[in-house]
Amino acid sequence: MPLPKPFARNGSHARPQAGRRPALAGIALLAAAACTPTVKVATDEPITINLNVNIKHEILVRVDRELDSLFSSGSGLF
Amino acid sequence: MNTLRTVLIMVLLASLPSLVSAAELDQAKRDGLLGERADGYIGLVVPGAPADVVALAADVNQRRQAEYERIARENGIERAEVEALAGRKAVERTAPGGWIFTNGGWRRK
């Protein structure tokens, strides 16, 4: 049975797909980082937190409510 | 008291056109002439609809666009986003048997 490549030196039998896994994990991490709030911590600067995701949700809720009242307002638009 | 009455009458008169077009819109939808589109606007289901139905659709769409623009501006988002949200809502709220334009075609709900 041919050795799977790459063959790790620590004795574990790395499967052929293992080479892609760290890359996939890296991409997934990047994607997750793009979506989640970012917390930057430094000794002198204040902590900054990106709340884009939360703010957007609030806006969606508000717009949804405004649309609801537009639909029901008897304005003849719907 | 006189001013109040005048104001009330004017408000009533001002609301009549929208009440009329609401009834016309419902009727046109029930007749299968007009339907809700996923892009947030009213569409003509079939060609050859009467001129007043075509005009009604154009009028309603124009007023809707103004409302979407207002909502978008007030919330700091793109009008296209409001249109998509409204379109989804309009399609959801279409009564069974009504026509909706989704995924590139008209279908009956």
CSV table of C-alpha atoms in Angstrom, one decimal:
chain,number,residue,atom,x,y,z
A,1,MET,CA,0.0,0.0,0.0
A,2,PRO,CA,1.7,3.2,-1.1
A,3,LEU,CA,2.3,5.8,1.5
A,4,PRO,CA,-0.2,8.6,1.4
A,5,LYS,CA,1.4,11.9,0.7
A,6,PRO,CA,2.3,14.0,2.5
A,7,PHE,CA,3.6,11.6,5.1
A,8,ALA,CA,4.1,13.5,8.4
A,9,ARG,CA,7.3,12.9,10.2
A,10,ASN,CA,5.7,12.6,13.6
A,11,GLY,CA,4.5,9.2,12.6
A,12,SER,CA,0.8,10.0,11.9
A,13,HIS,CA,-0.5,8.9,8.6
A,14,ALA,CA,-1.6,12.1,7.0
A,15,ARG,CA,-4.3,11.6,4.5
A,16,PRO,CA,-4.1,13.1,1.0
A,17,GLN,CA,-6.8,15.6,1.9
A,18,ALA,CA,-4.9,16.8,4.9
A,19,GLY,CA,-2.9,19.3,2.8
A,20,ARG,CA,-6.2,21.2,2.0
A,21,ARG,CA,-7.6,21.1,5.5
A,22,PRO,CA,-5.5,23.9,7.0
A,23,ALA,CA,-6.2,26.0,3.9
A,24,LEU,CA,-9.9,25.4,4.2
A,25,ALA,CA,-9.8,26.2,7.9
A,26,GLY,CA,-7.8,29.3,7.2
A,27,ILE,CA,-10.4,30.4,4.6
A,28,ALA,CA,-13.2,29.6,7.0
A,29,LEU,CA,-11.5,31.6,9.8
A,30,LEU,CA,-11.1,34.6,7.4
A,31,ALA,CA,-14.8,34.3,6.5
A,32,ALA,CA,-15.8,34.1,10.1
A,33,ALA,CA,-13.7,37.0,11.0
A,34,ALA,CA,-15.3,39.1,8.3
A,35,CYS,CA,-18.7,38.3,9.8
A,36,THR,CA,-18.2,38.5,13.5
A,37,PRO,CA,-17.6,41.5,15.7
A,38,THR,CA,-13.9,42.5,15.8
A,39,VAL,CA,-12.2,43.1,19.1
A,40,LYS,CA,-8.9,44.9,19.0
A,41,VAL,CA,-7.1,45.1,22.3
A,42,ALA,CA,-4.0,47.2,22.9
A,43,THR,CA,-2.4,48.4,26.1
A,44,ASP,CA,-2.9,52.2,25.5
A,45,GLU,CA,-5.9,52.4,23.2
A,46,PRO,CA,-9.4,51.8,24.3
A,47,ILE,CA,-11.1,48.6,23.2
A,48,THR,CA,-13.0,49.1,19.9
A,49,ILE,CA,-15.8,46.7,19.0
A,50,ASN,CA,-17.4,46.5,15.6
A,51,LEU,CA,-21.1,46.2,16.0
A,52,ASN,CA,-22.0,46.1,12.4
A,53,VAL,CA,-23.8,42.8,12.6
A,54,ASN,CA,-26.0,44.0,15.5
A,55,ILE,CA,-26.7,47.4,14.0
A,56,LYS,CA,-27.8,45.8,10.8
A,57,HIS,CA,-30.2,43.5,12.5
A,58,GLU,CA,-31.8,46.5,14.3
A,59,ILE,CA,-32.2,48.2,11.0
A,60,LEU,CA,-33.8,45.1,9.4
A,61,VAL,CA,-36.2,44.9,12.3
A,62,ARG,CA,-37.1,48.5,11.9
A,63,VAL,CA,-37.5,48.4,8.2
A,64,ASP,CA,-39.6,45.3,8.5
A,65,ARG,CA,-41.9,47.1,10.9
A,66,GLU,CA,-42.2,50.1,8.6
A,67,LEU,CA,-43.0,47.9,5.7
A,68,ASP,CA,-45.7,46.1,7.8
A,69,SER,CA,-47.4,49.4,8.5
A,70,LEU,CA,-47.1,50.4,4.9
A,71,PHE,CA,-48.8,47.2,3.9
A,72,SER,CA,-51.6,47.7,6.4
A,73,SER,CA,-52.1,51.4,6.1
A,74,GLY,CA,-54.8,51.3,3.5
A,75,SER,CA,-52.7,53.6,1.4
A,76,GLY,CA,-53.8,51.7,-1.7
A,77,LEU,CA,-50.2,50.7,-2.3
A,78,PHE,CA,-50.7,47.0,-1.5
B,1,MET,CA,-64.3,74.4,15.6
B,2,ASN,CA,-64.8,75.5,12.0
B,3,THR,CA,-61.1,75.1,11.2
B,4,LEU,CA,-61.1,71.6,12.7
B,5,ARG,CA,-64.1,70.5,10.7
B,6,THR,CA,-62.5,71.9,7.5
B,7,VAL,CA,-59.3,70.1,8.2
B,8,LEU,CA,-61.1,66.9,8.9
B,9,ILE,CA,-63.0,67.1,5.6
B,10,MET,CA,-59.9,67.9,3.7
B,11,VAL,CA,-58.1,64.9,5.2
B,12,LEU,CA,-61.0,62.7,4.3
B,13,LEU,CA,-61.1,64.0,0.7
B,14,ALA,CA,-57.3,63.5,0.4
B,15,SER,CA,-57.6,59.9,1.5
B,16,LEU,CA,-60.3,59.0,-1.0
B,17,PRO,CA,-58.0,58.4,-4.0
B,18,SER,CA,-55.9,55.9,-2.1
B,19,LEU,CA,-59.1,54.2,-0.8
B,20,VAL,CA,-60.3,53.9,-4.4
B,21,SER,CA,-57.0,52.6,-5.7
B,22,ALA,CA,-56.9,50.1,-2.9
B,23,ALA,CA,-60.2,48.6,-4.0
B,24,GLU,CA,-59.1,48.7,-7.7
B,25,LEU,CA,-55.8,47.1,-6.9
B,26,ASP,CA,-57.5,44.2,-5.0
B,27,GLN,CA,-60.0,43.7,-7.8
B,28,ALA,CA,-57.2,43.7,-10.5
B,29,LYS,CA,-55.3,41.1,-8.4
B,30,ARG,CA,-58.4,39.0,-8.0
B,31,ASP,CA,-59.0,39.2,-11.7
B,32,GLY,CA,-55.5,37.8,-12.3
B,33,LEU,CA,-54.4,41.0,-14.1
B,34,LEU,CA,-51.9,42.3,-11.6
B,35,GLY,CA,-49.6,40.4,-9.3
B,36,GLU,CA,-46.8,41.1,-6.8
B,37,ARG,CA,-43.2,40.8,-7.9
B,38,ALA,CA,-40.3,39.7,-5.8
B,39,ASP,CA,-38.6,43.0,-6.6
B,40,GLY,CA,-41.3,44.9,-4.6
B,41,TYR,CA,-43.4,46.2,-7.4
B,42,ILE,CA,-46.7,45.4,-9.1
B,43,GLY,CA,-46.5,43.6,-12.4
B,44,LEU,CA,-48.8,42.8,-15.3
B,45,VAL,CA,-49.5,39.1,-15.3
B,46,VAL,CA,-50.8,39.0,-18.9
B,47,PRO,CA,-50.5,41.3,-21.9
B,48,GLY,CA,-53.5,43.2,-23.0
B,49,ALA,CA,-54.8,44.4,-19.7
B,50,PRO,CA,-57.2,47.4,-19.8
B,51,ALA,CA,-55.6,50.8,-19.9
B,52,ASP,CA,-56.8,51.8,-16.5
B,53,VAL,CA,-55.3,48.7,-14.9
B,54,VAL,CA,-52.0,49.4,-16.6
B,55,ALA,CA,-52.2,53.0,-15.4
B,56,LEU,CA,-53.0,51.8,-11.9
B,57,ALA,CA,-50.0,49.6,-11.8
B,58,ALA,CA,-47.7,52.4,-12.9
B,59,ASP,CA,-49.2,54.8,-10.4
B,60,VAL,CA,-48.9,52.3,-7.5
B,61,ASN,CA,-45.3,51.5,-8.5
B,62,GLN,CA,-44.4,55.1,-8.6
B,63,ARG,CA,-45.8,55.7,-5.1
B,64,ARG,CA,-44.2,52.6,-3.8
B,65,GLN,CA,-40.8,53.6,-5.1
B,66,ALA,CA,-41.1,56.9,-3.3
B,67,GLU,CA,-42.0,55.1,-0.1
B,68,TYR,CA,-39.1,52.7,-0.5
B,69,GLU,CA,-36.8,55.6,-1.1
B,70,ARG,CA,-38.0,57.3,2.0
B,71,ILE,CA,-37.6,54.2,4.2
B,72,ALA,CA,-34.1,53.6,2.7
B,73,ARG,CA,-33.0,57.1,3.4
B,74,GLU,CA,-34.3,57.1,6.9
B,75,ASN,CA,-32.5,53.9,7.7
B,76,GLY,CA,-29.3,54.6,5.9
B,77,ILE,CA,-29.6,51.6,3.6
B,78,GLU,CA,-30.0,51.2,-0.2
B,79,ARG,CA,-33.4,51.4,-1.8
B,80,ALA,CA,-32.7,48.1,-3.5
B,81,GLU,CA,-32.5,46.5,0.0
B,82,VAL,CA,-35.9,47.9,0.9
B,83,GLU,CA,-37.3,46.7,-2.4
B,84,ALA,CA,-36.1,43.2,-1.8
B,85,LEU,CA,-37.6,43.1,1.7
B,86,ALA,CA,-40.9,44.6,0.5
B,87,GLY,CA,-41.0,42.2,-2.4
B,88,ARG,CA,-40.6,39.2,-0.2
B,89,LYS,CA,-43.2,40.5,2.2
B,90,ALA,CA,-45.6,41.2,-0.7
B,91,VAL,CA,-45.2,37.7,-2.1
B,92,GLU,CA,-45.8,36.2,1.3
B,93,ARG,CA,-48.9,38.2,1.9
B,94,THR,CA,-50.4,37.4,-1.5
B,95,ALA,CA,-53.6,35.5,-1.0
B,96,PRO,CA,-53.8,31.9,-2.3
B,97,GLY,CA,-54.8,32.0,-6.0
B,98,GLY,CA,-53.0,35.3,-6.5
B,99,TRP,CA,-50.2,35.6,-9.0
B,100,ILE,CA,-46.6,36.2,-8.0
B,101,PHE,CA,-43.5,36.8,-10.0
B,102,THR,CA,-40.6,34.8,-8.6
B,103,ASN,CA,-37.7,32.9,-10.0
B,104,GLY,CA,-38.2,34.4,-13.5
B,105,GLY,CA,-41.9,33.5,-14.0
B,106,TRP,CA,-45.4,34.2,-13.0
B,107,ARG,CA,-47.0,31.5,-10.9
B,108,ARG,CA,-50.2,31.1,-8.9
B,109,LYS,CA,-49.8,31.0,-5.2
